[in-house]
Amino acid sequence: MGDTGLRLRIDGALAPSAEGVAALNELCDRAEDGGAGGPVVLEVSGTPKPGWTEGLTVGLVGKWERVLRRLERLPAVTVAVASGEVGGIALEALLATDHRVAEPSARLVPQAADGGVWPGMGMYRLARRGENAVTRRALLFGTAVEAAEALAIQLVDELTDDPAGAVARLAERTAQLPGADLAIRRRLMFDALTTSFEEALGAHLAACDRLLRRTADATP
């Protein structure tokens, strides 16, 4: 694919690891330092191998979850490009991005463990997409989600045989978005699912005030 910003490959065949956490943290560091120059792109594919939880600790899982949350709050547009079967940490990373592009042959495969579907925060993000037959089967039984099903329930935003073109179009469409404002709007969107109108009002007024001040400063 063409270079439209920062980019990282996430291999779902791997378990969460110190190396994987460090690589994603480094990507976030560069994005926060203003080095993106376009969307932050995650190329995601692969599913866990049998026995993938061997040696895995809750502490390491917690570090992986925290870096995904950091990704989710970046002052930059984040996009996942999915190909083939996508499970494990690849699926978890996809669910933490703003925009999700998938090849038509892609399949989202809930992460399997000896006791069934892995109960990590990928389950939480998947459940937040809304209760329907597809997500219910995925969460309870580990049933794979085909690309067309994922598009229908908005787990992915577009299916294309030209993911590079899709990323390039997204980069052009979002080039003028201030990163800090994007992060604020994203947070307000997340909070709206669990916060009352009265509790949310102050944060929304503060965001309005920020935009009005910037607009006034830009006026000749």
Coordinates of C-alpha atoms in Angstrom, one line a residue:
M1 CA 0.0 0.0 0.0
G2 CA 1.0 3.6 -0.5
D3 CA 2.5 5.5 2.5
T4 CA -0.3 7.6 3.8
G5 CA 0.9 8.0 7.4
L6 CA 2.0 5.7 10.3
R7 CA 1.5 2.0 9.7
L8 CA 1.8 -1.2 11.8
R9 CA 1.0 -4.9 11.0
I10 CA -0.9 -6.7 13.7
D11 CA -0.7 -10.5 13.5
G12 CA -3.7 -12.2 15.1
A13 CA -1.7 -15.5 15.2
L14 CA 0.3 -14.0 18.1
A15 CA -0.8 -13.7 21.7
P16 CA -0.4 -10.3 23.5
S17 CA 3.3 -9.8 24.2
A18 CA 5.7 -7.3 25.6
E19 CA 7.0 -6.7 22.0
G20 CA 3.6 -6.2 20.6
V21 CA 2.7 -3.7 23.4
A22 CA 5.9 -1.8 22.8
A23 CA 5.4 -1.6 19.0
L24 CA 1.9 -0.2 19.4
N25 CA 3.0 2.2 22.1
E26 CA 5.7 3.4 19.8
L27 CA 3.2 4.0 17.0
C28 CA 1.0 5.9 19.4
D29 CA 4.0 8.0 20.5
R30 CA 4.7 9.0 17.0
A31 CA 1.1 9.8 16.3
E32 CA 0.9 12.0 19.4
D33 CA 4.1 13.8 18.4
G34 CA 2.3 14.8 15.2
G35 CA 4.2 12.3 13.0
A36 CA 1.2 10.7 11.3
G37 CA 0.9 12.9 8.2
G38 CA -2.3 11.0 7.5
P39 CA -4.3 8.2 9.1
V40 CA -2.7 5.7 11.5
V41 CA -3.1 2.5 9.6
L42 CA -3.2 -1.0 11.2
E43 CA -2.9 -3.9 8.8
V44 CA -4.8 -6.8 10.6
S45 CA -5.0 -10.5 9.7
G46 CA -4.4 -13.9 11.3
T47 CA -6.0 -15.9 14.0
P48 CA -4.7 -17.5 17.2
K49 CA -3.0 -20.8 17.1
P50 CA -3.9 -23.7 19.5
G51 CA -2.4 -23.2 22.9
W52 CA -1.9 -19.5 22.4
T53 CA -2.7 -18.7 26.0
E54 CA 0.2 -20.8 27.3
G55 CA 2.4 -18.5 29.5
L56 CA 0.1 -15.5 29.1
T57 CA -0.6 -13.5 32.2
V58 CA -3.4 -11.2 33.3
G59 CA -0.8 -8.5 33.8
L60 CA 0.3 -8.7 30.1
V61 CA -3.3 -8.8 28.9
G62 CA -3.9 -5.6 31.0
K63 CA -0.9 -3.8 29.3
W64 CA -2.3 -4.8 25.9
E65 CA -5.8 -3.5 26.8
R66 CA -4.3 -0.2 28.0
V67 CA -2.3 0.4 24.8
L68 CA -5.5 -0.4 22.7
R69 CA -7.3 2.2 24.8
R70 CA -4.5 4.6 24.0
L71 CA -4.9 3.9 20.3
E72 CA -8.6 4.5 20.7
R73 CA -7.9 8.0 22.1
L74 CA -5.2 9.2 19.6
P75 CA -5.4 12.7 18.2
A76 CA -5.4 11.2 14.7
V77 CA -7.7 9.2 12.5
T78 CA -7.1 5.5 12.9
V79 CA -8.0 2.9 10.3
A80 CA -7.8 -0.9 10.1
V81 CA -7.3 -2.8 6.9
A82 CA -8.5 -6.4 7.3
S83 CA -7.6 -9.3 5.1
G84 CA -8.2 -13.1 5.4
E85 CA -9.2 -14.4 8.7
V86 CA -9.0 -11.8 11.5
G87 CA -9.0 -12.9 15.1
G88 CA -7.1 -12.5 18.4
I89 CA -5.2 -9.3 18.8
A90 CA -5.8 -8.4 15.2
L91 CA -9.6 -8.4 15.7
E92 CA -9.2 -6.5 19.0
A93 CA -7.1 -3.8 17.3
L94 CA -9.6 -3.5 14.4
L95 CA -12.4 -2.9 16.9
A96 CA -10.4 -0.1 18.5
T97 CA -10.1 2.0 15.2
D98 CA -12.2 4.8 13.8
H99 CA -12.6 3.4 10.3
R100 CA -12.5 -0.3 9.2
V101 CA -11.7 -1.4 5.6
A102 CA -12.0 -5.1 4.8
E103 CA -11.4 -7.2 1.7
P104 CA -14.5 -9.1 0.6
S105 CA -12.9 -12.4 1.6
A106 CA -12.2 -11.3 5.1
R107 CA -13.7 -13.1 8.1
L108 CA -13.9 -11.8 11.7
V109 CA -13.1 -14.8 14.0
P110 CA -13.8 -14.4 17.7
Q111 CA -10.7 -15.3 19.7
A112 CA -10.9 -18.9 20.9
A113 CA -9.6 -20.2 24.2
D114 CA -10.0 -23.5 26.0
G115 CA -13.0 -22.2 27.8
G116 CA -14.7 -20.8 24.7
V117 CA -14.6 -17.2 23.5
W118 CA -11.8 -15.1 25.1
P119 CA -13.6 -12.6 27.5
G120 CA -11.3 -9.7 26.9
M121 CA -12.3 -6.1 26.0
G122 CA -12.7 -7.2 22.3
M123 CA -15.9 -8.7 23.6
Y124 CA -16.8 -5.4 25.2
R125 CA -16.2 -3.5 22.0
L126 CA -18.1 -6.0 19.9
A127 CA -21.1 -5.9 22.3
R128 CA -21.2 -2.1 22.1
R129 CA -22.1 -2.4 18.4
G130 CA -25.5 -3.5 19.5
E131 CA -27.4 -6.7 20.2
N132 CA -28.2 -8.7 17.1
A133 CA -28.1 -12.3 15.9
V134 CA -24.6 -11.9 14.4
T135 CA -22.9 -10.4 17.4
R136 CA -24.8 -12.7 19.8
R137 CA -23.6 -15.8 17.9
A138 CA -20.0 -14.4 17.8
L139 CA -19.9 -13.5 21.5
L140 CA -21.6 -16.7 22.9
F141 CA -20.5 -19.4 20.4
G142 CA -17.5 -17.9 18.7
T143 CA -19.2 -18.0 15.3
A144 CA -17.1 -16.3 12.6
V145 CA -18.6 -13.1 11.0
E146 CA -18.4 -13.0 7.3
A147 CA -17.4 -9.7 5.6
A148 CA -20.8 -9.0 4.2
E149 CA -22.4 -9.6 7.7
A150 CA -19.8 -7.3 9.3
L151 CA -20.6 -4.6 6.8
A152 CA -24.4 -5.0 7.4
I153 CA -24.0 -4.5 11.2
Q154 CA -21.3 -1.8 10.8
L155 CA -18.5 -3.8 12.3
V156 CA -16.6 -2.7 9.2
D157 CA -17.2 0.5 7.1
E158 CA -16.4 -0.7 3.6
L159 CA -15.6 -3.8 1.6
T160 CA -13.1 -3.3 -1.3
D161 CA -10.6 -5.1 -3.4
D162 CA -8.6 -1.9 -3.3
P163 CA -7.8 -1.2 0.3
A164 CA -4.9 1.1 -0.6
G165 CA -7.3 3.3 -2.6
A166 CA -9.8 3.3 0.3
V167 CA -7.1 4.5 2.7
A168 CA -6.0 7.1 0.3
R169 CA -9.5 8.5 -0.1
L170 CA -10.0 8.5 3.7
A171 CA -6.7 10.4 4.1
E172 CA -7.8 13.0 1.6
R173 CA -11.2 13.3 3.2
T174 CA -9.8 13.8 6.7
A175 CA -6.7 15.7 6.0
Q176 CA -8.0 19.0 7.4
L177 CA -9.4 17.6 10.6
P178 CA -7.6 18.9 13.7
G179 CA -6.4 15.9 15.7
A180 CA -7.2 17.3 19.1
D181 CA -10.8 18.1 18.0
L182 CA -11.1 14.6 16.6
A183 CA -10.1 13.1 19.9
I184 CA -12.6 15.3 21.8
R185 CA -15.4 14.4 19.5
R186 CA -14.5 10.7 19.8
R187 CA -14.6 10.9 23.6
L188 CA -17.9 12.7 23.6
M189 CA -19.3 10.0 21.3
F190 CA -18.1 7.2 23.6
D191 CA -19.4 9.0 26.7
A192 CA -22.9 9.5 25.2
L193 CA -23.6 5.8 25.5
T194 CA -23.3 5.9 29.3
T195 CA -23.7 9.5 30.4
S196 CA -26.9 11.4 31.1
F197 CA -27.7 14.7 29.3
E198 CA -27.0 16.7 32.5
E199 CA -23.6 15.0 33.1
A200 CA -22.6 15.4 29.4
L201 CA -23.6 19.0 29.0
G202 CA -20.5 20.6 30.6
A203 CA -18.1 18.6 28.4
H204 CA -20.1 19.5 25.2
L205 CA -20.2 23.2 26.1
A206 CA -16.4 23.1 26.7
A207 CA -15.9 21.5 23.3
C208 CA -18.2 24.2 21.7
D209 CA -16.2 26.9 23.5
R210 CA -12.9 25.5 22.2
L211 CA -14.2 25.5 18.6
L212 CA -15.6 29.1 18.9
R213 CA -12.3 30.4 20.2
R214 CA -10.4 28.8 17.4
T215 CA -12.8 30.1 14.8
A216 CA -12.5 33.6 16.3
D217 CA -8.7 33.5 16.3
A218 CA -8.8 32.5 12.6
T219 CA -11.0 35.4 11.6
P220 CA -9.1 38.3 10.1

